[in-house]
Amino acid sequence: MKLKAWKTAMSLAWKKTPRTTGEFDTLPEHVAIIMDGNGRWAKKHKMSVSKGHRQGTENLREIIRHTDDLGIGVLSLYAFSTENWNRSEEEVSALMQLILDFFASEIDELDEKNVRILILGDKGRLPEKQRETLIEAEDRTAGNTGLRLNIAVNYGSRAELVKATREIAVRVRNGDLKPEEIDEKTISDHLYTAGQPDVDLLIRTSGEQRLSNFLLYQNAYAEFVFPETLWPDFSVHEYDLALDAYGHRERRFGGRTR
Ligand code: IPE
Ligand code: IPE
Ligand code: MG
């Protein structure tokens, strides 16, 4: 390609790339992110996997800030799955430590910004310190009315559906609910995300294209974006590209728009 043509193409690409708040056609109400690729990032940089996970918390602050600045209502982050216990003791304890460090350094700013934190997942199996820290963060921000920040820790969507089913069964047994009264909303109301909108945009970094047990029910009609970037390298700019891609999707929900 001639230099001039290349420059024109580049400037067009640049113009098409949203840069600041307010330049998106449509923004999602609920963004979910599977923050994947820390292990591969560590390997690439010849570092321990724990360092990779630590690096993976560095960009988090900016991603949360940006979500808040854009006025997106809900951000769900997959931090630790029910299956991640299968990793080595060393890796699991590094991840557990990061949970404490993350809240110690971020909770003041999050609270100040009116962010409401909700933990998705079973806190019961977590070490006491982590459990207390998570409950404290939820309690402290429970009255906040800004961005809803869901952090999935010891979360598995199938376990969540089992929990919901048991709760609904108890209501039926107690006579509070008839089986024929159970509808889609009954199920939503028994998920950790009760009262929140479904996921509109799901981003999974690192090129993997699967849900890995994340918000199966809530993602029913989500748009998926799979950037190749490993999570520690995922920037606000790339986040904007994913949001821009979302804005160009045609969501039909089974209907016909043309
Ligand atoms: C995601 O990074 C973080 C967690 C699962 C906690 P990974 O550790 O899965 O990174 P890869 O997939 O091995 O690169
Ligand atoms: C999903 O990533 C869990 C988190 C990002 C916390 P994994 O890396 O654990 O998923 P799989 O094993 O590749 O499906
Ligand atoms: Mg992974």
PDB file of C-alpha atoms and ligand atoms in Angstrom:
ATOM      1  CA  MET A   1       0.000   0.000   0.000  1.00  0.00           C
ATOM      2  CA  LYS A   2       1.248   3.502  -0.856  1.00  0.00           C
ATOM      3  CA  LEU A   3       2.130   5.671   2.135  1.00  0.00           C
ATOM      4  CA  LYS A   4      -0.681   8.164   1.502  1.00  0.00           C
ATOM      5  CA  ALA A   5      -3.319   5.443   1.209  1.00  0.00           C
ATOM      6  CA  TRP A   6      -1.978   3.819   4.344  1.00  0.00           C
ATOM      7  CA  LYS A   7      -2.174   7.120   6.244  1.00  0.00           C
ATOM      8  CA  THR A   8      -5.762   7.668   5.109  1.00  0.00           C
ATOM      9  CA  ALA A   9      -6.699   4.130   6.172  1.00  0.00           C
ATOM     10  CA  MET A  10      -5.036   4.644   9.533  1.00  0.00           C
ATOM     11  CA  SER A  11      -6.745   7.956  10.178  1.00  0.00           C
ATOM     12  CA  LEU A  12     -10.099   6.427   9.268  1.00  0.00           C
ATOM     13  CA  ALA A  13      -9.465   3.519  11.648  1.00  0.00           C
ATOM     14  CA  TRP A  14      -8.480   6.025  14.298  1.00  0.00           C
ATOM     15  CA  LYS A  15     -11.635   8.074  13.781  1.00  0.00           C
ATOM     16  CA  LYS A  16     -13.757   4.968  14.026  1.00  0.00           C
ATOM     17  CA  THR A  17     -12.194   4.100  17.343  1.00  0.00           C
ATOM     18  CA  PRO A  18     -14.136   5.659  20.208  1.00  0.00           C
ATOM     19  CA  ARG A  19     -11.879   7.681  22.443  1.00  0.00           C
ATOM     20  CA  THR A  20     -13.937   9.299  25.118  1.00  0.00           C
ATOM     21  CA  THR A  21     -17.178   9.006  26.995  1.00  0.00           C
ATOM     22  CA  GLY A  22     -20.244   9.760  24.951  1.00  0.00           C
ATOM     23  CA  GLU A  23     -18.923   8.484  21.623  1.00  0.00           C
ATOM     24  CA  PHE A  24     -20.623   5.103  21.704  1.00  0.00           C
ATOM     25  CA  ASP A  25     -23.851   4.463  19.807  1.00  0.00           C
ATOM     26  CA  THR A  26     -25.269   2.058  22.355  1.00  0.00           C
ATOM     27  CA  LEU A  27     -23.754   1.076  25.645  1.00  0.00           C
ATOM     28  CA  PRO A  28     -24.501  -2.159  27.472  1.00  0.00           C
ATOM     29  CA  GLU A  29     -26.228  -1.969  30.798  1.00  0.00           C
ATOM     30  CA  HIS A  30     -24.391  -4.995  32.134  1.00  0.00           C
ATOM     31  CA  VAL A  31     -20.838  -5.967  31.159  1.00  0.00           C
ATOM     32  CA  ALA A  32     -19.314  -9.257  32.312  1.00  0.00           C
ATOM     33  CA  ILE A  33     -15.607  -9.966  32.001  1.00  0.00           C
ATOM     34  CA  ILE A  34     -13.797 -13.298  32.203  1.00  0.00           C
ATOM     35  CA  MET A  35     -10.324 -12.074  33.047  1.00  0.00           C
ATOM     36  CA  ASP A  36      -8.288 -14.860  31.453  1.00  0.00           C
ATOM     37  CA  GLY A  37      -4.651 -15.234  30.442  1.00  0.00           C
ATOM     38  CA  ASN A  38      -2.650 -14.413  33.575  1.00  0.00           C
ATOM     39  CA  GLY A  39      -0.826 -17.763  33.435  1.00  0.00           C
ATOM     40  CA  ARG A  40       0.160 -17.343  29.792  1.00  0.00           C
ATOM     41  CA  TRP A  41       1.221 -13.741  30.465  1.00  0.00           C
ATOM     42  CA  ALA A  42       3.493 -14.954  33.271  1.00  0.00           C
ATOM     43  CA  LYS A  43       4.994 -17.647  31.061  1.00  0.00           C
ATOM     44  CA  LYS A  44       5.616 -15.166  28.271  1.00  0.00           C
ATOM     45  CA  HIS A  45       7.448 -12.876  30.692  1.00  0.00           C
ATOM     46  CA  LYS A  46       9.284 -15.746  32.391  1.00  0.00           C
ATOM     47  CA  MET A  47       7.646 -14.971  35.694  1.00  0.00           C
ATOM     48  CA  SER A  48       5.858 -17.092  38.263  1.00  0.00           C
ATOM     49  CA  VAL A  49       2.131 -17.611  37.770  1.00  0.00           C
ATOM     50  CA  SER A  50       1.521 -15.674  41.015  1.00  0.00           C
ATOM     51  CA  LYS A  51       3.252 -12.636  39.476  1.00  0.00           C
ATOM     52  CA  GLY A  52       0.973 -13.033  36.492  1.00  0.00           C
ATOM     53  CA  HIS A  53      -2.076 -12.893  38.729  1.00  0.00           C
ATOM     54  CA  ARG A  54      -0.681  -9.864  40.546  1.00  0.00           C
ATOM     55  CA  GLN A  55      -0.104  -8.121  37.237  1.00  0.00           C
ATOM     56  CA  GLY A  56      -3.685  -9.018  36.405  1.00  0.00           C
ATOM     57  CA  THR A  57      -4.952  -6.777  39.188  1.00  0.00           C
ATOM     58  CA  GLU A  58      -2.981  -3.744  37.964  1.00  0.00           C
ATOM     59  CA  ASN A  59      -5.341  -2.789  35.130  1.00  0.00           C
ATOM     60  CA  LEU A  60      -8.453  -3.580  37.135  1.00  0.00           C
ATOM     61  CA  ARG A  61      -8.694  -0.159  38.748  1.00  0.00           C
ATOM     62  CA  GLU A  62      -8.723   1.579  35.351  1.00  0.00           C
ATOM     63  CA  ILE A  63     -11.263  -0.843  33.889  1.00  0.00           C
ATOM     64  CA  ILE A  64     -13.617  -0.309  36.845  1.00  0.00           C
ATOM     65  CA  ARG A  65     -13.120   3.480  36.715  1.00  0.00           C
ATOM     66  CA  HIS A  66     -13.841   3.558  33.016  1.00  0.00           C
ATOM     67  CA  THR A  67     -16.994   1.475  33.443  1.00  0.00           C
ATOM     68  CA  ASP A  68     -18.124   3.915  36.096  1.00  0.00           C
ATOM     69  CA  ASP A  69     -17.235   6.994  34.008  1.00  0.00           C
ATOM     70  CA  LEU A  70     -19.277   5.649  31.088  1.00  0.00           C
ATOM     71  CA  GLY A  71     -22.306   5.208  33.308  1.00  0.00           C
ATOM     72  CA  ILE A  72     -22.623   1.470  32.689  1.00  0.00           C
ATOM     73  CA  GLY A  73     -24.886   0.067  35.406  1.00  0.00           C
ATOM     74  CA  VAL A  74     -23.367  -3.305  36.236  1.00  0.00           C
ATOM     75  CA  LEU A  75     -19.889  -4.813  35.881  1.00  0.00           C
ATOM     76  CA  SER A  76     -19.381  -8.495  36.701  1.00  0.00           C
ATOM     77  CA  LEU A  77     -15.825  -9.772  37.053  1.00  0.00           C
ATOM     78  CA  TYR A  78     -14.882 -13.446  37.183  1.00  0.00           C
ATOM     79  CA  ALA A  79     -12.121 -13.641  39.773  1.00  0.00           C
ATOM     80  CA  PHE A  80     -12.152 -17.254  40.988  1.00  0.00           C
ATOM     81  CA  SER A  81     -14.268 -20.170  39.835  1.00  0.00           C
ATOM     82  CA  THR A  82     -15.484 -23.212  41.762  1.00  0.00           C
ATOM     83  CA  GLU A  83     -13.137 -25.176  39.479  1.00  0.00           C
ATOM     84  CA  ASN A  84     -10.098 -23.034  40.255  1.00  0.00           C
ATOM     85  CA  TRP A  85      -9.641 -24.957  43.539  1.00  0.00           C
ATOM     86  CA  ASN A  86      -8.143 -27.653  41.311  1.00  0.00           C
ATOM     87  CA  ARG A  87      -4.993 -25.545  40.885  1.00  0.00           C
ATOM     88  CA  SER A  88      -1.894 -25.988  43.056  1.00  0.00           C
ATOM     89  CA  GLU A  89      -2.027 -24.918  46.677  1.00  0.00           C
ATOM     90  CA  GLU A  90       0.574 -22.276  45.937  1.00  0.00           C
ATOM     91  CA  GLU A  91      -1.454 -20.719  43.138  1.00  0.00           C
ATOM     92  CA  VAL A  92      -4.706 -20.831  45.094  1.00  0.00           C
ATOM     93  CA  SER A  93      -3.097 -19.141  48.087  1.00  0.00           C
ATOM     94  CA  ALA A  94      -1.568 -16.450  45.829  1.00  0.00           C
ATOM     95  CA  LEU A  95      -5.044 -15.771  44.434  1.00  0.00           C
ATOM     96  CA  MET A  96      -6.544 -15.679  47.928  1.00  0.00           C
ATOM     97  CA  GLN A  97      -3.897 -13.178  49.012  1.00  0.00           C
ATOM     98  CA  LEU A  98      -4.693 -11.004  46.006  1.00  0.00           C
ATOM     99  CA  ILE A  99      -8.324 -10.814  47.104  1.00  0.00           C
ATOM    100  CA  LEU A 100      -7.210  -9.310  50.424  1.00  0.00           C
ATOM    101  CA  ASP A 101      -4.755  -6.940  48.738  1.00  0.00           C
ATOM    102  CA  PHE A 102      -7.280  -5.804  46.165  1.00  0.00           C
ATOM    103  CA  PHE A 103      -9.876  -4.809  48.751  1.00  0.00           C
ATOM    104  CA  ALA A 104      -7.292  -3.250  51.072  1.00  0.00           C
ATOM    105  CA  SER A 105      -6.106  -0.923  48.316  1.00  0.00           C
ATOM    106  CA  GLU A 106      -9.377  -0.246  46.467  1.00  0.00           C
ATOM    107  CA  ILE A 107     -12.255  -0.232  48.924  1.00  0.00           C
ATOM    108  CA  ASP A 108     -11.900   3.436  49.939  1.00  0.00           C
ATOM    109  CA  GLU A 109     -12.008   4.718  46.390  1.00  0.00           C
ATOM    110  CA  LEU A 110     -14.798   2.338  45.397  1.00  0.00           C
ATOM    111  CA  ASP A 111     -16.916   3.413  48.330  1.00  0.00           C
ATOM    112  CA  GLU A 112     -16.145   7.072  47.670  1.00  0.00           C
ATOM    113  CA  LYS A 113     -17.289   6.601  44.076  1.00  0.00           C
ATOM    114  CA  ASN A 114     -20.607   5.243  45.285  1.00  0.00           C
ATOM    115  CA  VAL A 115     -19.858   1.754  43.913  1.00  0.00           C
ATOM    116  CA  ARG A 116     -21.963  -1.057  45.331  1.00  0.00           C
ATOM    117  CA  ILE A 117     -20.094  -4.321  45.702  1.00  0.00           C
ATOM    118  CA  LEU A 118     -21.770  -7.707  45.504  1.00  0.00           C
ATOM    119  CA  ILE A 119     -19.937 -11.010  45.761  1.00  0.00           C
ATOM    120  CA  LEU A 120     -21.246 -13.728  43.469  1.00  0.00           C
ATOM    121  CA  GLY A 121     -20.457 -17.190  44.755  1.00  0.00           C
ATOM    122  CA  ASP A 122     -20.325 -19.277  47.895  1.00  0.00           C
ATOM    123  CA  LYS A 123     -18.302 -17.397  50.496  1.00  0.00           C
ATOM    124  CA  GLY A 124     -18.714 -20.340  52.884  1.00  0.00           C
ATOM    125  CA  ARG A 125     -15.790 -22.292  51.465  1.00  0.00           C
ATOM    126  CA  LEU A 126     -13.362 -19.369  51.582  1.00  0.00           C
ATOM    127  CA  PRO A 127     -10.773 -18.883  54.323  1.00  0.00           C
ATOM    128  CA  GLU A 128     -12.114 -16.783  57.203  1.00  0.00           C
ATOM    129  CA  LYS A 129     -10.080 -13.660  56.435  1.00  0.00           C
ATOM    130  CA  GLN A 130     -11.219 -13.580  52.823  1.00  0.00           C
ATOM    131  CA  ARG A 131     -14.807 -14.242  53.815  1.00  0.00           C
ATOM    132  CA  GLU A 132     -14.747 -11.394  56.331  1.00  0.00           C
ATOM    133  CA  THR A 133     -13.120  -9.002  53.885  1.00  0.00           C
ATOM    134  CA  LEU A 134     -15.727  -9.735  51.225  1.00  0.00           C
ATOM    135  CA  ILE A 135     -18.644  -9.403  53.649  1.00  0.00           C
ATOM    136  CA  GLU A 136     -17.178  -6.162  54.968  1.00  0.00           C
ATOM    137  CA  ALA A 137     -16.914  -4.757  51.434  1.00  0.00           C
ATOM    138  CA  GLU A 138     -20.510  -5.732  50.705  1.00  0.00           C
ATOM    139  CA  ASP A 139     -21.815  -4.292  53.962  1.00  0.00           C
ATOM    140  CA  ARG A 140     -19.852  -1.077  53.683  1.00  0.00           C
ATOM    141  CA  THR A 141     -21.112  -0.359  50.163  1.00  0.00           C
ATOM    142  CA  ALA A 142     -24.631  -1.822  50.485  1.00  0.00           C
ATOM    143  CA  GLY A 143     -26.264   1.622  50.574  1.00  0.00           C
ATOM    144  CA  ASN A 144     -24.367   2.947  47.552  1.00  0.00           C
ATOM    145  CA  THR A 145     -26.337   3.737  44.436  1.00  0.00           C
ATOM    146  CA  GLY A 146     -23.709   3.995  41.682  1.00  0.00           C
ATOM    147  CA  LEU A 147     -22.040   1.277  39.619  1.00  0.00           C
ATOM    148  CA  ARG A 148     -22.919  -2.221  40.755  1.00  0.00           C
ATOM    149  CA  LEU A 149     -19.697  -4.184  40.890  1.00  0.00           C
ATOM    150  CA  ASN A 150     -20.188  -7.940  41.034  1.00  0.00           C
ATOM    151  CA  ILE A 151     -17.083  -9.907  41.877  1.00  0.00           C
ATOM    152  CA  ALA A 152     -17.375 -13.657  41.351  1.00  0.00           C
ATOM    153  CA  VAL A 153     -15.342 -15.535  43.936  1.00  0.00           C
ATOM    154  CA  ASN A 154     -15.758 -19.282  44.370  1.00  0.00           C
ATOM    155  CA  TYR A 155     -18.474 -18.869  41.775  1.00  0.00           C
ATOM    156  CA  GLY A 156     -19.881 -21.515  39.471  1.00  0.00           C
ATOM    157  CA  SER A 157     -23.045 -21.035  37.491  1.00  0.00           C
ATOM    158  CA  ARG A 158     -24.179 -24.625  37.915  1.00  0.00           C
ATOM    159  CA  ALA A 159     -23.723 -24.392  41.688  1.00  0.00           C
ATOM    160  CA  GLU A 160     -25.701 -21.137  41.590  1.00  0.00           C
ATOM    161  CA  LEU A 161     -28.545 -22.887  39.725  1.00  0.00           C
ATOM    162  CA  VAL A 162     -28.505 -25.784  42.202  1.00  0.00           C
ATOM    163  CA  LYS A 163     -28.722 -23.290  45.078  1.00  0.00           C
ATOM    164  CA  ALA A 164     -31.617 -21.470  43.370  1.00  0.00           C
ATOM    165  CA  THR A 165     -33.449 -24.751  42.720  1.00  0.00           C
ATOM    166  CA  ARG A 166     -33.126 -25.814  46.349  1.00  0.00           C
ATOM    167  CA  GLU A 167     -34.401 -22.452  47.585  1.00  0.00           C
ATOM    168  CA  ILE A 168     -37.376 -22.615  45.240  1.00  0.00           C
ATOM    169  CA  ALA A 169     -38.096 -26.228  46.306  1.00  0.00           C
ATOM    170  CA  VAL A 170     -38.165 -25.122  49.953  1.00  0.00           C
ATOM    171  CA  ARG A 171     -40.650 -22.363  49.110  1.00  0.00           C
ATOM    172  CA  VAL A 172     -42.864 -24.906  47.337  1.00  0.00           C
ATOM    173  CA  ARG A 173     -42.597 -27.341  50.247  1.00  0.00           C
ATOM    174  CA  ASN A 174     -43.560 -24.562  52.664  1.00  0.00           C
ATOM    175  CA  GLY A 175     -46.584 -23.745  50.552  1.00  0.00           C
ATOM    176  CA  ASP A 176     -45.359 -20.210  49.667  1.00  0.00           C
ATOM    177  CA  LEU A 177     -45.225 -21.022  45.995  1.00  0.00           C
ATOM    178  CA  LYS A 178     -47.063 -23.383  43.640  1.00  0.00           C
ATOM    179  CA  PRO A 179     -45.008 -25.334  41.066  1.00  0.00           C
ATOM    180  CA  GLU A 180     -47.040 -23.769  38.246  1.00  0.00           C
ATOM    181  CA  GLU A 181     -46.206 -20.312  39.570  1.00  0.00           C
ATOM    182  CA  ILE A 182     -42.496 -20.867  38.925  1.00  0.00           C
ATOM    183  CA  ASP A 183     -41.441 -18.810  35.932  1.00  0.00           C
ATOM    184  CA  GLU A 184     -38.232 -17.366  34.512  1.00  0.00           C
ATOM    185  CA  LYS A 185     -38.322 -14.482  36.946  1.00  0.00           C
ATOM    186  CA  THR A 186     -38.618 -16.857  39.908  1.00  0.00           C
ATOM    187  CA  ILE A 187     -35.312 -18.364  38.841  1.00  0.00           C
ATOM    188  CA  SER A 188     -33.628 -14.980  38.235  1.00  0.00           C
ATOM    189  CA  ASP A 189     -34.807 -13.853  41.641  1.00  0.00           C
ATOM    190  CA  HIS A 190     -32.945 -16.722  43.285  1.00  0.00           C
ATOM    191  CA  LEU A 191     -29.628 -16.089  41.536  1.00  0.00           C
ATOM    192  CA  TYR A 192     -26.867 -13.992  43.114  1.00  0.00           C
ATOM    193  CA  THR A 193     -27.673 -11.332  40.520  1.00  0.00           C
ATOM    194  CA  ALA A 194     -31.333 -11.035  41.599  1.00  0.00           C
ATOM    195  CA  GLY A 195     -32.821  -7.707  40.580  1.00  0.00           C
ATOM    196  CA  GLN A 196     -30.072  -6.914  38.078  1.00  0.00           C
ATOM    197  CA  PRO A 197     -30.393  -6.768  34.289  1.00  0.00           C
ATOM    198  CA  ASP A 198     -29.101  -9.732  32.232  1.00  0.00           C
ATOM    199  CA  VAL A 199     -25.600  -9.534  30.807  1.00  0.00           C
ATOM    200  CA  ASP A 200     -25.548  -7.528  27.560  1.00  0.00           C
ATOM    201  CA  LEU A 201     -21.868  -7.857  26.732  1.00  0.00           C
ATOM    202  CA  LEU A 202     -19.516 -10.636  27.745  1.00  0.00           C
ATOM    203  CA  ILE A 203     -15.793 -10.107  27.213  1.00  0.00           C
ATOM    204  CA  ARG A 204     -13.331 -12.962  27.631  1.00  0.00           C
ATOM    205  CA  THR A 205      -9.681 -12.105  27.125  1.00  0.00           C
ATOM    206  CA  SER A 206      -6.837 -14.395  25.988  1.00  0.00           C
ATOM    207  CA  GLY A 207      -8.592 -15.816  22.938  1.00  0.00           C
ATOM    208  CA  GLU A 208     -10.458 -18.603  24.728  1.00  0.00           C
ATOM    209  CA  GLN A 209     -14.030 -18.839  23.530  1.00  0.00           C
ATOM    210  CA  ARG A 210     -16.056 -20.465  26.273  1.00  0.00           C
ATOM    211  CA  LEU A 211     -18.062 -19.504  29.338  1.00  0.00           C
ATOM    212  CA  SER A 212     -16.291 -21.746  31.869  1.00  0.00           C
ATOM    213  CA  ASN A 213     -19.372 -21.876  34.082  1.00  0.00           C
ATOM    214  CA  PHE A 214     -19.868 -18.086  34.256  1.00  0.00           C
ATOM    215  CA  LEU A 215     -23.393 -16.654  34.476  1.00  0.00           C
ATOM    216  CA  LEU A 216     -25.018 -19.253  32.208  1.00  0.00           C
ATOM    217  CA  TYR A 217     -28.579 -18.069  32.841  1.00  0.00           C
ATOM    218  CA  GLN A 218     -27.724 -14.360  32.791  1.00  0.00           C
ATOM    219  CA  ASN A 219     -25.757 -14.648  29.519  1.00  0.00           C
ATOM    220  CA  ALA A 220     -28.676 -16.167  27.574  1.00  0.00           C
ATOM    221  CA  TYR A 221     -28.794 -13.259  25.076  1.00  0.00           C
ATOM    222  CA  ALA A 222     -25.440 -11.606  25.726  1.00  0.00           C
ATOM    223  CA  GLU A 223     -23.191 -10.494  22.890  1.00  0.00           C
ATOM    224  CA  PHE A 224     -19.743 -12.105  23.125  1.00  0.00           C
ATOM    225  CA  VAL A 225     -16.417 -10.443  22.364  1.00  0.00           C
ATOM    226  CA  PHE A 226     -13.213 -12.470  22.563  1.00  0.00           C
ATOM    227  CA  PRO A 227     -10.094 -10.289  22.386  1.00  0.00           C
ATOM    228  CA  GLU A 228      -6.819 -12.191  21.919  1.00  0.00           C
ATOM    229  CA  THR A 229      -5.084  -9.984  24.496  1.00  0.00           C
ATOM    230  CA  LEU A 230      -3.987 -11.653  27.714  1.00  0.00           C
ATOM    231  CA  TRP A 231      -5.762 -10.122  30.701  1.00  0.00           C
ATOM    232  CA  PRO A 232      -2.771  -8.244  32.229  1.00  0.00           C
ATOM    233  CA  ASP A 233      -2.316  -6.448  28.872  1.00  0.00           C
ATOM    234  CA  PHE A 234      -6.009  -5.603  28.460  1.00  0.00           C
ATOM    235  CA  SER A 235      -6.234  -1.808  28.400  1.00  0.00           C
ATOM    236  CA  VAL A 236      -9.011   0.758  28.574  1.00  0.00           C
ATOM    237  CA  HIS A 237      -8.482   1.306  24.865  1.00  0.00           C
ATOM    238  CA  GLU A 238      -9.196  -2.356  24.149  1.00  0.00           C
ATOM    239  CA  TYR A 239     -12.178  -2.183  26.439  1.00  0.00           C
ATOM    240  CA  ASP A 240     -13.447   0.688  24.287  1.00  0.00           C
ATOM    241  CA  LEU A 241     -12.994  -1.457  21.184  1.00  0.00           C
ATOM    242  CA  ALA A 242     -15.114  -4.208  22.749  1.00  0.00           C
ATOM    243  CA  LEU A 243     -17.787  -1.677  23.701  1.00  0.00           C
ATOM    244  CA  ASP A 244     -17.689  -0.263  20.198  1.00  0.00           C
ATOM    245  CA  ALA A 245     -18.075  -3.769  18.725  1.00  0.00           C
ATOM    246  CA  TYR A 246     -21.091  -4.258  20.978  1.00  0.00           C
ATOM    247  CA  GLY A 247     -22.620  -1.049  19.612  1.00  0.00           C
ATOM    248  CA  HIS A 248     -22.500  -2.503  16.108  1.00  0.00           C
ATOM    249  CA  ARG A 249     -24.194  -5.775  16.939  1.00  0.00           C
ATOM    250  CA  GLU A 250     -27.789  -6.313  15.964  1.00  0.00           C
ATOM    251  CA  ARG A 251     -29.649  -7.822  18.876  1.00  0.00           C
ATOM    252  CA  ARG A 252     -32.778  -9.605  17.805  1.00  0.00           C
ATOM    253  CA  PHE A 253     -33.835 -11.656  20.817  1.00  0.00           C
ATOM    254  CA  GLY A 254     -35.449 -14.141  18.480  1.00  0.00           C
ATOM    255  CA  GLY A 255     -37.483 -11.512  16.680  1.00  0.00           C
ATOM    256  CA  ARG A 256     -37.027  -9.911  13.270  1.00  0.00           C
ATOM    257  CA  THR A 257     -35.801  -6.373  12.864  1.00  0.00           C
ATOM    258  CA  ARG A 258     -35.870  -6.187   9.086  1.00  0.00           C
TER     259      ARG A 258
HETATM  260  C1  IPE B   1      -7.239 -16.189  34.763  1.00  0.00           C
HETATM  261  O1  IPE B   1      -5.953 -16.454  34.315  1.00  0.00           O
HETATM  262  C2  IPE B   1      -7.286 -15.935  36.236  1.00  0.00           C
HETATM  263  C3  IPE B   1      -7.894 -17.015  37.027  1.00  0.00           C
HETATM  264  C4  IPE B   1      -8.365 -18.135  36.548  1.00  0.00           C
HETATM  265  C5  IPE B   1      -7.960 -16.793  38.433  1.00  0.00           C
HETATM  266  P1  IPE B   1      -5.419 -17.930  34.155  1.00  0.00           P
HETATM  267  O2  IPE B   1      -4.575 -18.253  35.336  1.00  0.00           O
HETATM  268  O3  IPE B   1      -6.508 -18.880  33.866  1.00  0.00           O
HETATM  269  O4  IPE B   1      -4.482 -17.769  32.880  1.00  0.00           O
HETATM  270  P2  IPE B   1      -4.157 -18.866  31.788  1.00  0.00           P
HETATM  271  O5  IPE B   1      -5.459 -19.299  31.200  1.00  0.00           O
HETATM  272  O6  IPE B   1      -3.456 -19.981  32.482  1.00  0.00           O
HETATM  273  O7  IPE B   1      -3.280 -18.158  30.814  1.00  0.00           O
HETATM  274  C1  IPE B   2     -12.192 -18.942  34.101  1.00  0.00           C
HETATM  275  O1  IPE B   2     -10.909 -19.119  33.600  1.00  0.00           O
HETATM  276  C2  IPE B   2     -12.137 -18.471  35.514  1.00  0.00           C
HETATM  277  C3  IPE B   2     -11.625 -17.119  35.746  1.00  0.00           C
HETATM  278  C4  IPE B   2     -11.173 -16.301  34.841  1.00  0.00           C
HETATM  279  C5  IPE B   2     -11.658 -16.688  37.110  1.00  0.00           C
HETATM  280  P1  IPE B   2     -10.174 -20.524  33.630  1.00  0.00           P
HETATM  281  O2  IPE B   2      -8.831 -20.283  33.033  1.00  0.00           O
HETATM  282  O3  IPE B   2     -10.219 -21.124  34.969  1.00  0.00           O
HETATM  283  O4  IPE B   2     -11.078 -21.400  32.656  1.00  0.00           O
HETATM  284  P2  IPE B   2     -10.733 -22.674  31.783  1.00  0.00           P
HETATM  285  O5  IPE B   2     -10.219 -23.731  32.716  1.00  0.00           O
HETATM  286  O6  IPE B   2      -9.669 -22.285  30.803  1.00  0.00           O
HETATM  287  O7  IPE B   2     -12.010 -23.043  31.106  1.00  0.00           O
HETATM  288 MG    MG B   3      -7.298 -19.539  32.123  1.00  0.00          MG
END
